[in-house]
Amino acid sequence: MPRLQTRLLAHQGLLMLAVLSAQAGTAMAAPLQMLVFPNPGLFDIAQDGQVQGPGGRLLTHIRQAGGPPFAVRSLPIPRALATGQSQPNHCLVGILRTPEREPHFAWVGPISSGAMVIYSRADDTPPVRDLTELRDRRVVVQRDSAAAQMLAQQGQAPQQVSATLTALRMLQAGRVDYWLVHDLSAAPTIRATGGPALKLQLTLHQAQGFIACHPQTDAAALQQLRLAVHKLQQRGDLAEFGLR
């Protein structure tokens, strides 16, 4: 084969490798999709879709701490869980790490810590001393939440709703008598929206919130995310979310 033709073929091969490498680099650089749940006082969603409140600040801190590029979407818990389990490079922000969820995600964190609690109205609603006393009572939980799983494990069937605010309003309106919820979600909503006073009936165990990503999420992006969260822990930036 003539020397010139050999050089041309080699040059073409190098060009093809460069194109393939660029394409691979572009695919790896695609931003993660961070999924958050609307939660007044915690994840406030503006009209333009921007995430504000403490949750918005958390996302900003992650970016500033060297986290990977990511876009943010707001979805109800059921849709977010389904999306995070089925689509690589999608991550849920602030979900509790339960045995049922453990094998379905790659976990980053923790990023928060708080107690599971039971609220009632500040009236003559009978007190409760443990979860078993919620049996045959009117209880509301957020659909597909850790609270819903806790009651399902005991054979209880509470009323399930899609949003924290909906659960709060149902309790205040007397449509249910108890609300089982993670206090890091409930307390900001109660402060932000007001309404009739509530009573903290019972404080249960502490539960930590994590970022949960699809198991096939890009490994380099996951490592960046873990390093960024670790940096926030070291700096004390997660104290607002119960981690000190």
Coordinates of C-alpha atoms in Angstrom, one line a residue:
M1 CA 0.0 0.0 0.0
P2 CA 1.4 3.4 -1.0
R3 CA 2.8 5.4 2.0
L4 CA 0.5 8.4 1.3
Q5 CA -2.6 6.1 1.4
T6 CA -1.5 4.5 4.6
R7 CA -1.0 8.0 6.2
L8 CA -4.5 9.0 5.1
L9 CA -6.1 5.9 6.6
A10 CA -4.3 6.4 9.8
H11 CA -5.4 10.1 9.9
Q12 CA -9.0 9.0 9.3
G13 CA -8.8 6.5 12.1
L14 CA -7.5 9.2 14.5
L15 CA -10.3 11.5 13.5
M16 CA -12.9 8.8 14.1
L17 CA -11.4 8.0 17.6
A18 CA -11.5 11.8 18.4
V19 CA -15.2 12.0 17.3
L20 CA -16.1 8.9 19.4
S21 CA -14.2 10.2 22.4
A22 CA -16.0 13.6 22.1
Q23 CA -19.3 11.9 21.9
A24 CA -18.5 9.8 25.0
G25 CA -17.4 12.8 26.9
T26 CA -20.6 14.7 25.9
A27 CA -22.7 11.7 27.2
M28 CA -20.9 11.7 30.5
A29 CA -21.2 15.4 30.8
A30 CA -25.0 15.3 30.6
P31 CA -26.4 16.8 33.8
L32 CA -28.2 14.7 36.4
Q33 CA -31.9 15.2 37.0
M34 CA -32.4 16.1 40.7
L35 CA -36.0 15.4 41.7
V36 CA -37.6 17.2 44.7
F37 CA -41.0 17.1 46.2
P38 CA -43.1 20.3 46.7
N39 CA -43.1 21.0 50.4
P40 CA -44.0 24.5 51.6
G41 CA -41.4 26.0 53.8
L42 CA -38.8 23.3 52.8
F43 CA -38.9 23.0 49.0
D44 CA -40.9 26.0 47.8
I45 CA -41.6 26.0 44.0
A46 CA -41.8 29.4 42.4
Q47 CA -44.1 30.1 39.4
D48 CA -41.1 29.7 37.0
G49 CA -40.3 26.3 38.5
Q50 CA -37.3 27.5 40.5
V51 CA -36.8 25.7 43.8
Q52 CA -36.6 28.1 46.7
G53 CA -36.5 27.8 50.5
P54 CA -34.1 25.7 52.5
G55 CA -34.2 23.0 49.9
G56 CA -33.2 25.4 47.2
R57 CA -30.3 26.6 49.3
L58 CA -29.2 23.0 49.8
L59 CA -29.1 22.5 46.0
T60 CA -27.0 25.7 45.7
H61 CA -24.6 24.5 48.4
I62 CA -24.1 21.2 46.5
R63 CA -23.3 23.0 43.3
Q64 CA -20.9 25.3 45.1
A65 CA -19.2 22.4 46.9
G66 CA -18.2 20.9 43.5
G67 CA -21.2 18.7 42.8
P68 CA -21.8 17.5 39.3
P69 CA -23.9 19.5 36.8
F70 CA -27.6 18.9 37.4
A71 CA -31.0 20.2 36.5
V72 CA -33.9 20.2 39.0
R73 CA -37.5 19.0 38.6
S74 CA -40.4 19.0 41.1
L75 CA -42.6 15.9 41.2
P76 CA -44.9 14.3 43.7
I77 CA -43.3 11.4 45.7
P78 CA -45.0 8.6 43.7
R79 CA -43.9 9.9 40.3
A80 CA -40.4 10.8 41.6
L81 CA -39.9 7.3 43.0
A82 CA -41.1 5.7 39.8
T83 CA -38.8 7.9 37.7
G84 CA -35.8 7.5 40.0
Q85 CA -36.1 3.7 39.8
S86 CA -36.5 3.5 36.0
Q87 CA -34.3 6.2 34.6
P88 CA -30.5 6.4 35.0
N89 CA -29.0 9.7 36.0
H90 CA -32.1 10.6 38.0
C91 CA -31.8 11.3 41.8
L92 CA -34.4 12.0 44.5
V93 CA -33.5 14.6 47.1
G94 CA -34.2 13.9 50.8
I95 CA -35.9 10.5 50.9
L96 CA -35.6 8.2 53.9
R97 CA -33.5 5.1 53.5
T98 CA -35.9 2.2 54.2
P99 CA -35.3 -1.6 53.8
E100 CA -37.9 -1.6 51.0
R101 CA -36.1 1.1 49.0
E102 CA -32.5 0.0 49.8
P103 CA -31.8 -2.2 46.7
H104 CA -33.4 0.1 44.2
F105 CA -31.1 3.1 44.5
A106 CA -27.5 4.2 44.9
W107 CA -27.4 6.2 48.1
V108 CA -25.7 9.5 48.8
G109 CA -25.6 11.2 52.2
P110 CA -27.1 11.5 54.7
I111 CA -28.2 15.1 54.0
S112 CA -30.8 15.5 56.8
S113 CA -31.9 14.0 60.1
G114 CA -35.2 14.3 62.0
A115 CA -37.8 12.4 63.9
M116 CA -40.9 10.6 62.7
V117 CA -43.8 12.2 64.6
I118 CA -47.5 12.0 65.1
Y119 CA -49.5 15.2 65.0
S120 CA -53.2 15.8 66.0
R121 CA -55.3 18.9 66.4
A122 CA -54.9 20.9 69.6
D123 CA -58.3 19.7 70.9
D124 CA -59.6 16.7 72.8
T125 CA -58.3 14.2 70.3
P126 CA -57.4 11.1 72.3
P127 CA -53.6 10.8 72.9
V128 CA -51.6 8.0 71.4
R129 CA -48.6 6.3 73.0
D130 CA -47.4 4.1 70.1
L131 CA -48.1 3.3 66.5
T132 CA -50.4 0.4 67.4
E133 CA -52.9 2.8 68.9
L134 CA -53.4 4.3 65.4
R135 CA -55.2 1.1 64.4
D136 CA -58.8 1.9 63.4
R137 CA -58.2 5.6 63.8
R138 CA -58.4 8.2 61.1
V139 CA -54.8 8.7 60.0
V140 CA -53.3 10.5 57.0
V141 CA -49.8 9.9 55.5
Q142 CA -48.1 11.0 52.3
R143 CA -48.4 8.4 49.6
D144 CA -45.4 6.1 49.1
S145 CA -43.6 7.8 52.0
A146 CA -41.7 6.1 54.8
A147 CA -44.7 6.8 57.1
A148 CA -47.0 4.9 54.8
Q149 CA -44.5 2.0 54.8
M150 CA -44.4 2.0 58.6
L151 CA -48.1 1.6 58.9
A152 CA -48.4 -0.9 56.1
Q153 CA -45.9 -3.2 57.9
Q154 CA -48.4 -3.3 60.8
G155 CA -51.3 -4.1 58.6
Q156 CA -52.8 -0.6 58.9
A157 CA -54.4 1.3 56.0
P158 CA -54.2 5.0 56.5
Q159 CA -55.5 7.6 54.1
Q160 CA -52.8 8.5 51.6
V161 CA -52.4 11.9 49.9
S162 CA -49.8 13.2 47.4
A163 CA -48.6 16.3 49.2
T164 CA -47.5 17.4 52.7
L165 CA -49.8 20.4 52.5
T166 CA -52.8 18.3 51.7
A167 CA -52.2 16.1 54.7
L168 CA -51.9 19.2 56.9
R169 CA -55.1 20.7 55.7
M170 CA -57.0 17.5 56.1
L171 CA -55.9 17.3 59.7
Q172 CA -56.8 20.9 60.4
A173 CA -60.2 20.5 58.8
G174 CA -61.1 17.5 60.9
R175 CA -61.2 15.0 58.0
V176 CA -58.6 12.9 59.8
D177 CA -57.4 12.9 63.5
Y178 CA -53.7 12.0 63.2
W179 CA -50.9 12.7 60.8
L180 CA -47.8 10.5 60.8
V181 CA -44.9 12.3 59.1
H182 CA -41.2 13.1 59.2
D183 CA -41.0 16.3 61.2
L184 CA -38.4 17.9 58.8
S185 CA -41.2 17.9 56.2
A186 CA -44.1 18.7 58.5
A187 CA -42.6 21.5 60.7
P188 CA -41.7 23.9 57.8
T189 CA -45.1 23.4 56.2
I190 CA -46.9 24.1 59.5
R191 CA -44.9 27.3 59.9
A192 CA -45.2 28.5 56.3
T193 CA -49.0 27.9 55.9
G194 CA -50.5 28.6 59.3
G195 CA -54.0 27.6 60.2
P196 CA -55.5 25.9 63.3
A197 CA -52.9 24.9 65.9
L198 CA -51.7 21.3 66.0
K199 CA -50.4 19.2 68.9
L200 CA -47.3 17.0 68.7
Q201 CA -48.7 13.7 70.1
L202 CA -45.7 11.4 69.9
T203 CA -42.1 11.5 68.8
L204 CA -40.8 8.2 67.3
H205 CA -37.3 7.3 66.1
Q206 CA -34.9 9.5 64.3
A207 CA -34.7 9.0 60.5
Q208 CA -32.1 10.3 58.1
G209 CA -32.8 11.7 54.6
F210 CA -30.5 10.8 51.6
I211 CA -30.1 11.6 47.9
A212 CA -31.1 8.4 46.2
C213 CA -30.0 7.9 42.5
H214 CA -30.8 5.2 39.9
P215 CA -28.2 2.4 40.3
Q216 CA -26.9 3.0 36.8
T217 CA -26.3 6.7 37.3
D218 CA -22.9 7.8 36.0
A219 CA -20.2 6.7 38.5
A220 CA -18.2 9.8 38.1
A221 CA -21.2 12.0 38.8
L222 CA -22.1 9.9 41.8
Q223 CA -18.6 10.3 43.2
Q224 CA -18.7 14.1 42.7
L225 CA -22.1 14.2 44.5
R226 CA -20.8 12.1 47.4
L227 CA -17.7 14.4 47.8
A228 CA -19.8 17.5 47.7
V229 CA -22.2 16.2 50.4
H230 CA -19.3 15.2 52.5
K231 CA -17.8 18.7 52.2
L232 CA -21.1 20.2 53.3
Q233 CA -21.2 17.9 56.4
Q234 CA -17.6 18.9 57.3
R235 CA -18.4 22.6 56.9
G236 CA -21.6 22.4 59.0
D237 CA -23.8 23.4 56.1
L238 CA -26.3 20.7 56.9
A239 CA -27.1 21.9 60.4
E240 CA -30.2 23.5 59.0
F241 CA -31.4 20.0 58.2
G242 CA -30.6 18.4 61.5
L243 CA -27.1 17.2 60.8
R244 CA -24.4 18.7 63.1

